PDB file of C-alpha atoms in Angstrom:
ATOM      1  CA  MET P   1      14.466 -15.820 -25.791  1.00  0.00           C
ATOM      2  CA  ASN P   2      11.956 -17.404 -23.436  1.00  0.00           C
ATOM      3  CA  ILE P   3       9.785 -16.334 -20.528  1.00  0.00           C
ATOM      4  CA  THR P   4      12.174 -17.863 -17.978  1.00  0.00           C
ATOM      5  CA  GLN P   5      15.034 -15.698 -19.200  1.00  0.00           C
ATOM      6  CA  ILE P   6      12.826 -12.611 -19.108  1.00  0.00           C
ATOM      7  CA  LYS P   7      11.822 -13.386 -15.508  1.00  0.00           C
ATOM      8  CA  TYR P   8      15.508 -13.857 -14.680  1.00  0.00           C
ATOM      9  CA  VAL P   9      16.286 -10.370 -16.015  1.00  0.00           C
ATOM     10  CA  LEU P  10      13.555  -8.801 -13.894  1.00  0.00           C
ATOM     11  CA  GLU P  11      14.759 -10.532 -10.733  1.00  0.00           C
ATOM     12  CA  ILE P  12      18.388  -9.523 -11.348  1.00  0.00           C
ATOM     13  CA  SER P  13      17.341  -5.915 -12.007  1.00  0.00           C
ATOM     14  CA  GLN P  14      15.849  -5.824  -8.503  1.00  0.00           C
ATOM     15  CA  SER P  15      18.858  -7.437  -6.809  1.00  0.00           C
ATOM     16  CA  SER P  16      22.215  -6.074  -5.718  1.00  0.00           C
ATOM     17  CA  SER P  17      24.205  -8.966  -7.160  1.00  0.00           C
ATOM     18  CA  MET P  18      23.940 -12.011  -9.398  1.00  0.00           C
ATOM     19  CA  ARG P  19      24.396 -14.191  -6.316  1.00  0.00           C
ATOM     20  CA  GLU P  20      21.435 -12.589  -4.560  1.00  0.00           C
ATOM     21  CA  ALA P  21      19.246 -13.044  -7.648  1.00  0.00           C
ATOM     22  CA  ALA P  22      20.315 -16.671  -8.031  1.00  0.00           C
ATOM     23  CA  THR P  23      19.377 -17.368  -4.414  1.00  0.00           C
ATOM     24  CA  LYS P  24      15.918 -15.847  -4.903  1.00  0.00           C
ATOM     25  CA  LEU P  25      15.390 -17.795  -8.126  1.00  0.00           C
ATOM     26  CA  PHE P  26      16.657 -21.112  -6.666  1.00  0.00           C
ATOM     27  CA  VAL P  27      19.200 -21.591  -9.465  1.00  0.00           C
ATOM     28  CA  SER P  28      22.981 -21.713  -9.379  1.00  0.00           C
ATOM     29  CA  GLN P  29      24.871 -18.493 -10.062  1.00  0.00           C
ATOM     30  CA  PRO P  30      26.823 -19.960 -13.027  1.00  0.00           C
ATOM     31  CA  ALA P  31      23.582 -21.208 -14.635  1.00  0.00           C
ATOM     32  CA  LEU P  32      21.936 -17.804 -14.171  1.00  0.00           C
ATOM     33  CA  SER P  33      24.929 -15.933 -15.588  1.00  0.00           C
ATOM     34  CA  LEU P  34      25.072 -18.256 -18.595  1.00  0.00           C
ATOM     35  CA  SER P  35      21.349 -17.833 -19.287  1.00  0.00           C
ATOM     36  CA  ILE P  36      21.638 -14.032 -19.264  1.00  0.00           C
ATOM     37  CA  LYS P  37      24.761 -14.095 -21.429  1.00  0.00           C
ATOM     38  CA  GLU P  38      22.975 -16.265 -24.006  1.00  0.00           C
ATOM     39  CA  LEU P  39      20.011 -13.863 -23.988  1.00  0.00           C
ATOM     40  CA  GLU P  40      22.259 -10.828 -24.479  1.00  0.00           C
ATOM     41  CA  GLU P  41      24.023 -12.527 -27.383  1.00  0.00           C
ATOM     42  CA  GLU P  42      20.707 -13.480 -28.977  1.00  0.00           C
ATOM     43  CA  ILE P  43      19.167  -9.990 -28.857  1.00  0.00           C
ATOM     44  CA  GLY P  44      22.434  -8.161 -29.493  1.00  0.00           C
ATOM     45  CA  ILE P  45      22.521  -5.805 -26.505  1.00  0.00           C
ATOM     46  CA  LEU P  46      24.222  -5.680 -23.132  1.00  0.00           C
ATOM     47  CA  ILE P  47      21.499  -5.685 -20.470  1.00  0.00           C
ATOM     48  CA  PHE P  48      23.744  -5.506 -17.396  1.00  0.00           C
ATOM     49  CA  ASP P  49      27.067  -3.890 -16.553  1.00  0.00           C
ATOM     50  CA  ARG P  50      29.109  -6.256 -14.373  1.00  0.00           C
ATOM     51  CA  THR P  51      31.762  -4.827 -12.035  1.00  0.00           C
ATOM     52  CA  ASN P  52      33.462  -6.029  -8.879  1.00  0.00           C
ATOM     53  CA  LYS P  53      30.977  -3.808  -7.020  1.00  0.00           C
ATOM     54  CA  GLY P  54      27.943  -5.597  -8.407  1.00  0.00           C
ATOM     55  CA  ILE P  55      25.614  -5.340 -11.387  1.00  0.00           C
ATOM     56  CA  SER P  56      23.580  -2.494 -12.840  1.00  0.00           C
ATOM     57  CA  LEU P  57      21.331  -1.980 -15.826  1.00  0.00           C
ATOM     58  CA  THR P  58      22.674  -0.368 -18.973  1.00  0.00           C
ATOM     59  CA  ASP P  59      20.543   2.212 -20.780  1.00  0.00           C
ATOM     60  CA  GLU P  60      19.472  -0.489 -23.240  1.00  0.00           C
ATOM     61  CA  GLY P  61      18.849  -2.792 -20.296  1.00  0.00           C
ATOM     62  CA  ARG P  62      16.469  -0.319 -18.684  1.00  0.00           C
ATOM     63  CA  GLU P  63      14.479  -0.144 -21.911  1.00  0.00           C
ATOM     64  CA  PHE P  64      14.426  -3.947 -22.104  1.00  0.00           C
ATOM     65  CA  VAL P  65      13.171  -4.194 -18.510  1.00  0.00           C
ATOM     66  CA  SER P  66      10.305  -1.772 -19.216  1.00  0.00           C
ATOM     67  CA  TYR P  67       9.073  -4.092 -21.992  1.00  0.00           C
ATOM     68  CA  ALA P  68       9.847  -7.230 -19.997  1.00  0.00           C
ATOM     69  CA  LYS P  69       7.561  -6.153 -17.161  1.00  0.00           C
ATOM     70  CA  LYS P  70       4.650  -5.867 -19.588  1.00  0.00           C
ATOM     71  CA  VAL P  71       5.412  -9.244 -21.173  1.00  0.00           C
ATOM     72  CA  VAL P  72       5.614 -11.045 -17.844  1.00  0.00           C
ATOM     73  CA  GLY P  73       2.454  -9.338 -16.623  1.00  0.00           C
ATOM     74  CA  GLN P  74       0.538 -10.459 -19.726  1.00  0.00           C
ATOM     75  CA  TYR P  75       1.958 -13.968 -19.475  1.00  0.00           C
ATOM     76  CA  GLU P  76       0.885 -14.299 -15.844  1.00  0.00           C
ATOM     77  CA  ILE P  77      -2.637 -13.158 -16.752  1.00  0.00           C
ATOM     78  CA  LEU P  78      -2.846 -15.805 -19.489  1.00  0.00           C
ATOM     79  CA  GLU P  79      -1.396 -18.421 -17.179  1.00  0.00           C
ATOM     80  CA  ASP P  80      -3.886 -17.590 -14.442  1.00  0.00           C
ATOM     81  CA  ARG P  81      -6.825 -17.417 -16.846  1.00  0.00           C
ATOM     82  CA  TYR P  82      -6.212 -20.619 -18.824  1.00  0.00           C
ATOM     83  CA  LEU P  83      -3.846 -22.859 -16.883  1.00  0.00           C
ATOM     84  CA  SER P  84      -4.802 -22.402 -13.242  1.00  0.00           C
ATOM     85  CA  LYS P  85      -7.265 -24.514 -11.285  1.00  0.00           C
ATOM     86  CA  ASP P  86      -9.591 -21.492 -11.319  1.00  0.00           C
ATOM     87  CA  SER P  87      -9.889 -21.267 -15.107  1.00  0.00           C
ATOM     88  CA  ASP P  88     -13.576 -22.338 -15.047  1.00  0.00           C
ATOM     89  CA  LYS P  89     -14.641 -19.563 -12.664  1.00  0.00           C
ATOM     90  CA  GLU P  90     -16.272 -16.198 -13.324  1.00  0.00           C
ATOM     91  CA  ARG P  91     -13.807 -13.321 -13.075  1.00  0.00           C
ATOM     92  CA  PHE P  92     -13.928  -9.606 -12.392  1.00  0.00           C
ATOM     93  CA  ALA P  93     -11.240  -7.289 -11.048  1.00  0.00           C
ATOM     94  CA  VAL P  94     -11.135  -3.661  -9.946  1.00  0.00           C
ATOM     95  CA  SER P  95      -8.222  -1.456  -8.923  1.00  0.00           C
ATOM     96  CA  THR P  96      -8.973   1.705  -7.001  1.00  0.00           C
ATOM     97  CA  GLN P  97      -7.545   4.641  -5.186  1.00  0.00           C
ATOM     98  CA  HIS P  98      -8.550   4.762  -1.528  1.00  0.00           C
ATOM     99  CA  TYR P  99     -12.306   5.297  -1.854  1.00  0.00           C
ATOM    100  CA  ASN P 100     -14.634   3.376   0.416  1.00  0.00           C
ATOM    101  CA  PHE P 101     -17.550   3.744  -2.008  1.00  0.00           C
ATOM    102  CA  SER P 102     -15.629   1.802  -4.664  1.00  0.00           C
ATOM    103  CA  ILE P 103     -15.376  -1.142  -2.260  1.00  0.00           C
ATOM    104  CA  LYS P 104     -19.047  -0.864  -1.351  1.00  0.00           C
ATOM    105  CA  ALA P 105     -20.018  -0.936  -5.038  1.00  0.00           C
ATOM    106  CA  PHE P 106     -17.843  -4.023  -5.515  1.00  0.00           C
ATOM    107  CA  THR P 107     -19.628  -5.930  -2.755  1.00  0.00           C
ATOM    108  CA  GLU P 108     -23.018  -4.932  -4.184  1.00  0.00           C
ATOM    109  CA  VAL P 109     -22.089  -6.475  -7.548  1.00  0.00           C
ATOM    110  CA  LEU P 110     -21.244  -9.732  -5.826  1.00  0.00           C
ATOM    111  CA  LYS P 111     -24.523  -9.690  -3.950  1.00  0.00           C
ATOM    112  CA  LYS P 112     -26.426  -9.046  -7.163  1.00  0.00           C
ATOM    113  CA  PHE P 113     -24.944 -11.896  -9.211  1.00  0.00           C
ATOM    114  CA  ASP P 114     -23.526 -14.324  -6.634  1.00  0.00           C
ATOM    115  CA  PRO P 115     -22.004 -16.667  -9.276  1.00  0.00           C
ATOM    116  CA  GLU P 116     -21.653 -20.331  -8.386  1.00  0.00           C
ATOM    117  CA  LYS P 117     -17.897 -20.182  -8.970  1.00  0.00           C
ATOM    118  CA  TYR P 118     -15.869 -17.011  -9.143  1.00  0.00           C
ATOM    119  CA  VAL P 119     -12.570 -15.260  -8.543  1.00  0.00           C
ATOM    120  CA  PHE P 120     -13.263 -11.564  -7.966  1.00  0.00           C
ATOM    121  CA  GLU P 121     -10.469  -9.152  -7.069  1.00  0.00           C
ATOM    122  CA  ILE P 122     -10.331  -5.635  -5.661  1.00  0.00           C
ATOM    123  CA  HIS P 123      -7.020  -3.834  -5.235  1.00  0.00           C
ATOM    124  CA  GLU P 124      -6.937  -0.639  -3.166  1.00  0.00           C
ATOM    125  CA  THR P 125      -3.614   0.801  -4.213  1.00  0.00           C
ATOM    126  CA  LYS P 126      -1.492   3.674  -5.501  1.00  0.00           C
ATOM    127  CA  THR P 127      -2.518   5.758  -8.514  1.00  0.00           C
ATOM    128  CA  ARG P 128       0.187   4.457 -10.844  1.00  0.00           C
ATOM    129  CA  ASP P 129      -0.673   0.874  -9.890  1.00  0.00           C
ATOM    130  CA  VAL P 130      -4.326   1.527 -10.764  1.00  0.00           C
ATOM    131  CA  LEU P 131      -3.291   2.807 -14.192  1.00  0.00           C
ATOM    132  CA  GLU P 132      -0.861  -0.065 -14.783  1.00  0.00           C
ATOM    133  CA  SER P 133      -3.374  -2.656 -13.626  1.00  0.00           C
ATOM    134  CA  VAL P 134      -5.996  -1.570 -16.153  1.00  0.00           C
ATOM    135  CA  ARG P 135      -3.422  -1.058 -18.873  1.00  0.00           C
ATOM    136  CA  ASN P 136      -2.087  -4.601 -18.396  1.00  0.00           C
ATOM    137  CA  LEU P 137      -5.549  -6.211 -18.109  1.00  0.00           C
ATOM    138  CA  LYS P 138      -5.068  -7.197 -14.483  1.00  0.00           C
ATOM    139  CA  SER P 139      -8.187  -5.151 -13.722  1.00  0.00           C
ATOM    140  CA  GLU P 140     -11.148  -4.412 -15.967  1.00  0.00           C
ATOM    141  CA  ILE P 141     -11.918  -1.111 -14.256  1.00  0.00           C
ATOM    142  CA  GLY P 142      -9.875   1.392 -12.268  1.00  0.00           C
ATOM    143  CA  ILE P 143     -11.202   4.139  -9.991  1.00  0.00           C
ATOM    144  CA  VAL P 144      -9.151   7.347 -10.101  1.00  0.00           C
ATOM    145  CA  SER P 145      -9.604  11.049  -9.479  1.00  0.00           C
ATOM    146  CA  PHE P 146      -7.900  14.308 -10.294  1.00  0.00           C
ATOM    147  CA  SER P 147      -8.181  17.939  -9.281  1.00  0.00           C
ATOM    148  CA  GLY P 148      -7.107  21.084 -11.060  1.00  0.00           C
ATOM    149  CA  SER P 149      -3.601  20.715  -9.667  1.00  0.00           C
ATOM    150  CA  ASN P 150      -2.910  17.361 -11.340  1.00  0.00           C
ATOM    151  CA  GLU P 151      -5.521  17.082 -14.112  1.00  0.00           C
ATOM    152  CA  ALA P 152      -3.026  17.605 -16.949  1.00  0.00           C
ATOM    153  CA  VAL P 153      -0.672  14.924 -15.620  1.00  0.00           C
ATOM    154  CA  LEU P 154      -3.416  12.295 -15.261  1.00  0.00           C
ATOM    155  CA  LYS P 155      -4.845  13.012 -18.701  1.00  0.00           C
ATOM    156  CA  LYS P 156      -1.374  12.617 -20.167  1.00  0.00           C
ATOM    157  CA  PHE P 157      -1.146   9.152 -18.571  1.00  0.00           C
ATOM    158  CA  PHE P 158      -4.608   8.190 -19.840  1.00  0.00           C
ATOM    159  CA  LYS P 159      -3.497   8.962 -23.396  1.00  0.00           C
ATOM    160  CA  GLU P 160      -0.097   7.300 -23.024  1.00  0.00           C
ATOM    161  CA  TYR P 161      -1.618   4.126 -21.524  1.00  0.00           C
ATOM    162  CA  ASN P 162      -4.456   3.999 -24.090  1.00  0.00           C
ATOM    163  CA  LEU P 163      -7.070   4.356 -21.351  1.00  0.00           C
ATOM    164  CA  GLU P 164     -10.521   5.901 -21.496  1.00  0.00           C
ATOM    165  CA  PHE P 165     -11.565   8.012 -18.506  1.00  0.00           C
ATOM    166  CA  VAL P 166     -15.297   8.269 -17.790  1.00  0.00           C
ATOM    167  CA  PRO P 167     -16.221  10.914 -15.174  1.00  0.00           C
ATOM    168  CA  LEU P 168     -18.757   9.814 -12.572  1.00  0.00           C
ATOM    169  CA  MET P 169     -18.977  12.773 -10.222  1.00  0.00           C
ATOM    170  CA  GLN P 170     -17.354  16.003  -9.108  1.00  0.00           C
ATOM    171  CA  ARG P 171     -16.863  16.525  -5.390  1.00  0.00           C
ATOM    172  CA  GLU P 172     -16.035  19.631  -3.406  1.00  0.00           C
ATOM    173  CA  THR P 173     -12.988  19.525  -1.154  1.00  0.00           C
ATOM    174  CA  TYR P 174     -13.311  18.415   2.474  1.00  0.00           C
ATOM    175  CA  VAL P 175     -11.002  17.533   5.327  1.00  0.00           C
ATOM    176  CA  TYR P 176     -11.515  14.501   7.565  1.00  0.00           C
ATOM    177  CA  VAL P 177     -10.754  14.740  11.279  1.00  0.00           C
ATOM    178  CA  TRP P 178     -11.399  12.475  14.243  1.00  0.00           C
ATOM    179  CA  LYS P 179     -14.638  13.164  16.123  1.00  0.00           C
ATOM    180  CA  ASN P 180     -12.812  14.543  19.199  1.00  0.00           C
ATOM    181  CA  HIS P 181     -10.696  17.043  17.230  1.00  0.00           C
ATOM    182  CA  LYS P 182     -11.086  20.650  18.402  1.00  0.00           C
ATOM    183  CA  PHE P 183     -12.412  21.604  14.945  1.00  0.00           C
ATOM    184  CA  ALA P 184     -14.808  18.645  14.628  1.00  0.00           C
ATOM    185  CA  GLY P 185     -17.928  20.793  15.026  1.00  0.00           C
ATOM    186  CA  ARG P 186     -17.013  23.255  12.286  1.00  0.00           C
ATOM    187  CA  ASP P 187     -18.944  23.499   9.019  1.00  0.00           C
ATOM    188  CA  GLU P 188     -16.032  25.073   7.163  1.00  0.00           C
ATOM    189  CA  ILE P 189     -12.309  25.521   7.708  1.00  0.00           C
ATOM    190  CA  SER P 190      -9.205  26.757   5.910  1.00  0.00           C
ATOM    191  CA  ILE P 191      -5.860  25.041   5.409  1.00  0.00           C
ATOM    192  CA  GLU P 192      -4.194  27.908   7.253  1.00  0.00           C
ATOM    193  CA  GLU P 193      -6.187  27.079  10.405  1.00  0.00           C
ATOM    194  CA  LEU P 194      -4.887  23.500  10.220  1.00  0.00           C
ATOM    195  CA  LYS P 195      -1.221  24.416   9.812  1.00  0.00           C
ATOM    196  CA  ASP P 196      -0.259  23.095  13.271  1.00  0.00           C
ATOM    197  CA  TYR P 197      -1.681  19.644  12.533  1.00  0.00           C
ATOM    198  CA  PRO P 198      -0.226  16.964  10.252  1.00  0.00           C
ATOM    199  CA  CYS P 199      -1.906  16.305   6.923  1.00  0.00           C
ATOM    200  CA  VAL P 200      -1.907  12.595   6.080  1.00  0.00           C
ATOM    201  CA  PHE P 201      -1.560  11.601   2.417  1.00  0.00           C
ATOM    202  CA  PHE P 202      -1.611   8.208   0.800  1.00  0.00           C
ATOM    203  CA  ASP P 203       1.953   7.507  -0.264  1.00  0.00           C
ATOM    204  CA  GLN P 204       2.574   7.446  -4.008  1.00  0.00           C
ATOM    205  CA  SER P 205       6.079   5.926  -3.655  1.00  0.00           C
ATOM    206  CA  ASP P 206       8.455   8.765  -4.512  1.00  0.00           C
ATOM    207  CA  ASN P 207       8.750  12.437  -5.324  1.00  0.00           C
ATOM    208  CA  SER P 208       8.479  11.823  -9.068  1.00  0.00           C
ATOM    209  CA  ASN P 209       4.929  10.587  -8.455  1.00  0.00           C
ATOM    210  CA  PHE P 210       3.883  13.656  -6.465  1.00  0.00           C
ATOM    211  CA  TYR P 211       1.361  14.731  -9.079  1.00  0.00           C
ATOM    212  CA  LEU P 212      -0.231  11.279  -9.029  1.00  0.00           C
ATOM    213  CA  THR P 213      -1.627  12.020  -5.592  1.00  0.00           C
ATOM    214  CA  GLU P 214      -5.290  11.144  -5.129  1.00  0.00           C
ATOM    215  CA  GLU P 215      -6.003  14.061  -2.808  1.00  0.00           C
ATOM    216  CA  ALA P 216      -6.902  17.612  -3.792  1.00  0.00           C
ATOM    217  CA  MET P 217      -4.549  20.512  -2.952  1.00  0.00           C
ATOM    218  CA  SER P 218      -1.548  18.490  -4.115  1.00  0.00           C
ATOM    219  CA  ASP P 219       0.413  21.631  -4.974  1.00  0.00           C
ATOM    220  CA  TYR P 220      -0.082  23.227  -1.547  1.00  0.00           C
ATOM    221  CA  ASN P 221       3.002  23.567   0.662  1.00  0.00           C
ATOM    222  CA  PHE P 222       1.840  21.821   3.846  1.00  0.00           C
ATOM    223  CA  ASN P 223       3.886  22.543   6.983  1.00  0.00           C
ATOM    224  CA  LYS P 224       3.448  19.005   8.317  1.00  0.00           C
ATOM    225  CA  MET P 225       2.922  15.963   6.109  1.00  0.00           C
ATOM    226  CA  ILE P 226       2.723  12.248   6.845  1.00  0.00           C
ATOM    227  CA  LYS P 227       2.629   9.618   4.112  1.00  0.00           C
ATOM    228  CA  SER P 228       0.745   6.419   4.798  1.00  0.00           C
ATOM    229  CA  ASP P 229       0.436   3.162   2.870  1.00  0.00           C
ATOM    230  CA  ASP P 230      -3.060   2.077   3.847  1.00  0.00           C
ATOM    231  CA  ARG P 231      -6.426   3.152   5.182  1.00  0.00           C
ATOM    232  CA  ALA P 232      -6.038   1.606   8.651  1.00  0.00           C
ATOM    233  CA  SER P 233      -2.718   3.355   9.266  1.00  0.00           C
ATOM    234  CA  THR P 234      -4.146   6.662   8.079  1.00  0.00           C
ATOM    235  CA  MET P 235      -7.109   6.416  10.439  1.00  0.00           C
ATOM    236  CA  GLU P 236      -4.871   5.545  13.391  1.00  0.00           C
ATOM    237  CA  ILE P 237      -2.499   8.435  12.682  1.00  0.00           C
ATOM    238  CA  ILE P 238      -5.300  10.962  12.318  1.00  0.00           C
ATOM    239  CA  SER P 239      -6.971   9.889  15.553  1.00  0.00           C
ATOM    240  CA  GLU P 240      -3.756   9.703  17.622  1.00  0.00           C
ATOM    241  CA  LEU P 241      -2.009  12.849  16.327  1.00  0.00           C
ATOM    242  CA  HIS P 242      -5.107  15.023  15.776  1.00  0.00           C
ATOM    243  CA  GLY P 243      -4.223  15.130  12.127  1.00  0.00           C
ATOM    244  CA  TYR P 244      -6.424  15.366   9.073  1.00  0.00           C
ATOM    245  CA  SER P 245      -6.689  14.136   5.525  1.00  0.00           C
ATOM    246  CA  ILE P 246      -8.230  15.674   2.427  1.00  0.00           C
ATOM    247  CA  GLY P 247     -11.030  13.968   0.530  1.00  0.00           C
ATOM    248  CA  SER P 248     -14.435  14.080  -1.088  1.00  0.00           C
ATOM    249  CA  GLY P 249     -16.496  14.321   2.109  1.00  0.00           C
ATOM    250  CA  MET P 250     -18.268  11.018   1.394  1.00  0.00           C
ATOM    251  CA  LEU P 251     -18.521   9.427   4.827  1.00  0.00           C
ATOM    252  CA  SER P 252     -22.148   8.398   5.217  1.00  0.00           C
ATOM    253  CA  ASP P 253     -22.047   5.450   2.837  1.00  0.00           C
ATOM    254  CA  ASP P 254     -19.805   3.215   4.942  1.00  0.00           C
ATOM    255  CA  LYS P 255     -20.260   3.790   8.660  1.00  0.00           C
ATOM    256  CA  ALA P 256     -18.478   0.572   9.620  1.00  0.00           C
ATOM    257  CA  ILE P 257     -15.190   1.624   8.048  1.00  0.00           C
ATOM    258  CA  LEU P 258     -15.287   5.344   8.743  1.00  0.00           C
ATOM    259  CA  LYS P 259     -17.072   5.442  12.083  1.00  0.00           C
ATOM    260  CA  GLY P 260     -15.504   8.117  14.265  1.00  0.00           C
ATOM    261  CA  PHE P 261     -14.584  10.515  11.455  1.00  0.00           C
ATOM    262  CA  VAL P 262     -16.283  13.770  10.554  1.00  0.00           C
ATOM    263  CA  SER P 263     -15.900  15.858   7.415  1.00  0.00           C
ATOM    264  CA  ILE P 264     -15.505  19.647   7.245  1.00  0.00           C
ATOM    265  CA  LYS P 265     -15.872  21.709   4.073  1.00  0.00           C
ATOM    266  CA  LEU P 266     -12.572  23.251   3.013  1.00  0.00           C
ATOM    267  CA  LYS P 267     -12.636  26.968   2.186  1.00  0.00           C
ATOM    268  CA  GLU P 268      -9.967  26.528  -0.464  1.00  0.00           C
ATOM    269  CA  GLU P 269     -11.511  25.124  -3.637  1.00  0.00           C
ATOM    270  CA  ASP P 270      -9.872  22.345  -5.622  1.00  0.00           C
ATOM    271  CA  PRO P 271     -12.765  20.082  -6.690  1.00  0.00           C
ATOM    272  CA  LEU P 272     -12.091  16.397  -7.328  1.00  0.00           C
ATOM    273  CA  VAL P 273     -13.338  14.764 -10.501  1.00  0.00           C
ATOM    274  CA  ILE P 274     -13.836  11.065  -9.725  1.00  0.00           C
ATOM    275  CA  GLY P 275     -14.355   8.507 -12.459  1.00  0.00           C
ATOM    276  CA  TYR P 276     -13.380   5.140 -13.821  1.00  0.00           C
ATOM    277  CA  ILE P 277     -10.862   4.065 -16.424  1.00  0.00           C
ATOM    278  CA  LYS P 278     -10.925   1.143 -18.814  1.00  0.00           C
ATOM    279  CA  ARG P 279      -8.878   0.122 -21.793  1.00  0.00           C
ATOM    280  CA  LYS P 280      -9.877   2.206 -24.797  1.00  0.00           C
ATOM    281  CA  GLY P 281     -12.117   0.260 -27.161  1.00  0.00           C
ATOM    282  CA  SER P 282     -12.748  -2.579 -24.697  1.00  0.00           C
ATOM    283  CA  PRO P 283     -16.421  -3.197 -23.827  1.00  0.00           C
ATOM    284  CA  LEU P 284     -17.345  -3.763 -20.202  1.00  0.00           C
ATOM    285  CA  SER P 285     -18.400  -7.193 -18.997  1.00  0.00           C
ATOM    286  CA  ILE P 286     -21.782  -7.668 -17.315  1.00  0.00           C
ATOM    287  CA  TYR P 287     -19.966  -7.294 -14.016  1.00  0.00           C
ATOM    288  CA  GLY P 288     -18.246  -4.112 -15.193  1.00  0.00           C
ATOM    289  CA  GLU P 289     -21.534  -2.592 -16.299  1.00  0.00           C
ATOM    290  CA  ALA P 290     -23.192  -3.510 -12.999  1.00  0.00           C
ATOM    291  CA  TYR P 291     -20.245  -2.038 -11.108  1.00  0.00           C
ATOM    292  CA  VAL P 292     -20.574   1.300 -12.906  1.00  0.00           C
ATOM    293  CA  GLU P 293     -24.309   1.321 -12.101  1.00  0.00           C
ATOM    294  CA  GLU P 294     -23.482   0.866  -8.427  1.00  0.00           C
ATOM    295  CA  LEU P 295     -20.877   3.637  -8.519  1.00  0.00           C
ATOM    296  CA  LEU P 296     -23.409   6.072  -9.935  1.00  0.00           C
ATOM    297  CA  LYS P 297     -25.585   5.594  -6.858  1.00  0.00           C
ATOM    298  CA  PHE P 298     -23.004   7.522  -4.854  1.00  0.00           C
ATOM    299  CA  LYS P 299     -23.131  10.534  -7.159  1.00  0.00           C
ATOM    300  CA  GLU P 300     -25.627  12.458  -5.038  1.00  0.00           C
ATOM    301  CA  LEU P 301     -24.224  11.618  -1.594  1.00  0.00           C
TER     302      LEU P 301
END
């Protein structure tokens, strides 16, 4: 078994046919089929069911793929760290839910150190991707949050992924609306009063990930919901459709990004605990420690 065969399996698992996978991998279909057959014979399991309708993973194949993803991820990290042209550069990576303060803290670390050569990364992404990124060493630190409605689920993932969660702050629940919204001048509002307006959530991929949402009130039955993939889309939707999103109320720290939005205290209480995750037992680098110091500056905002 070699890394090429493992990558082949992953590509096939995401394709509708062996022919499609072969095209993506730039190999001939017979060569690809032979490679997979040799792998299956070597490890003693059938990874794929082949029918005239296409290919699908067997139960054993699904288990193999779950391990294969981790192996390939680790291999790519090693390859990037030791074999790439950037191997002599300083490195630091963060994955985060959609919090503007986490980006601001990242830029402050760069300003503080300004290494001569570096490859720094910040990934603003879905909750599961944040967890996976730290688990697989793609990122040193991940920024996540939970409320009472999904605390148990997140803590279960922390334990399963061997991650340590360090709380940084607890924030009351707010809604964000565009500055010209009819409720923009309010100090406090209830979800019931907003029932005629769409609530915009950051998409967590599918219904099975519902409790990985980064917003409070995740168990509330909203009349109108819109799922968005990124910050820019969310802002556009809220401004054009007079919608709202739910968050921590932290707007003042990044006026360039959030200019035009106002926050209103939500009457319903579902406080967010915001913190960072790292691999359990792994010490932080100098950049990681500096990043945490920057994050703590937002605690009182």
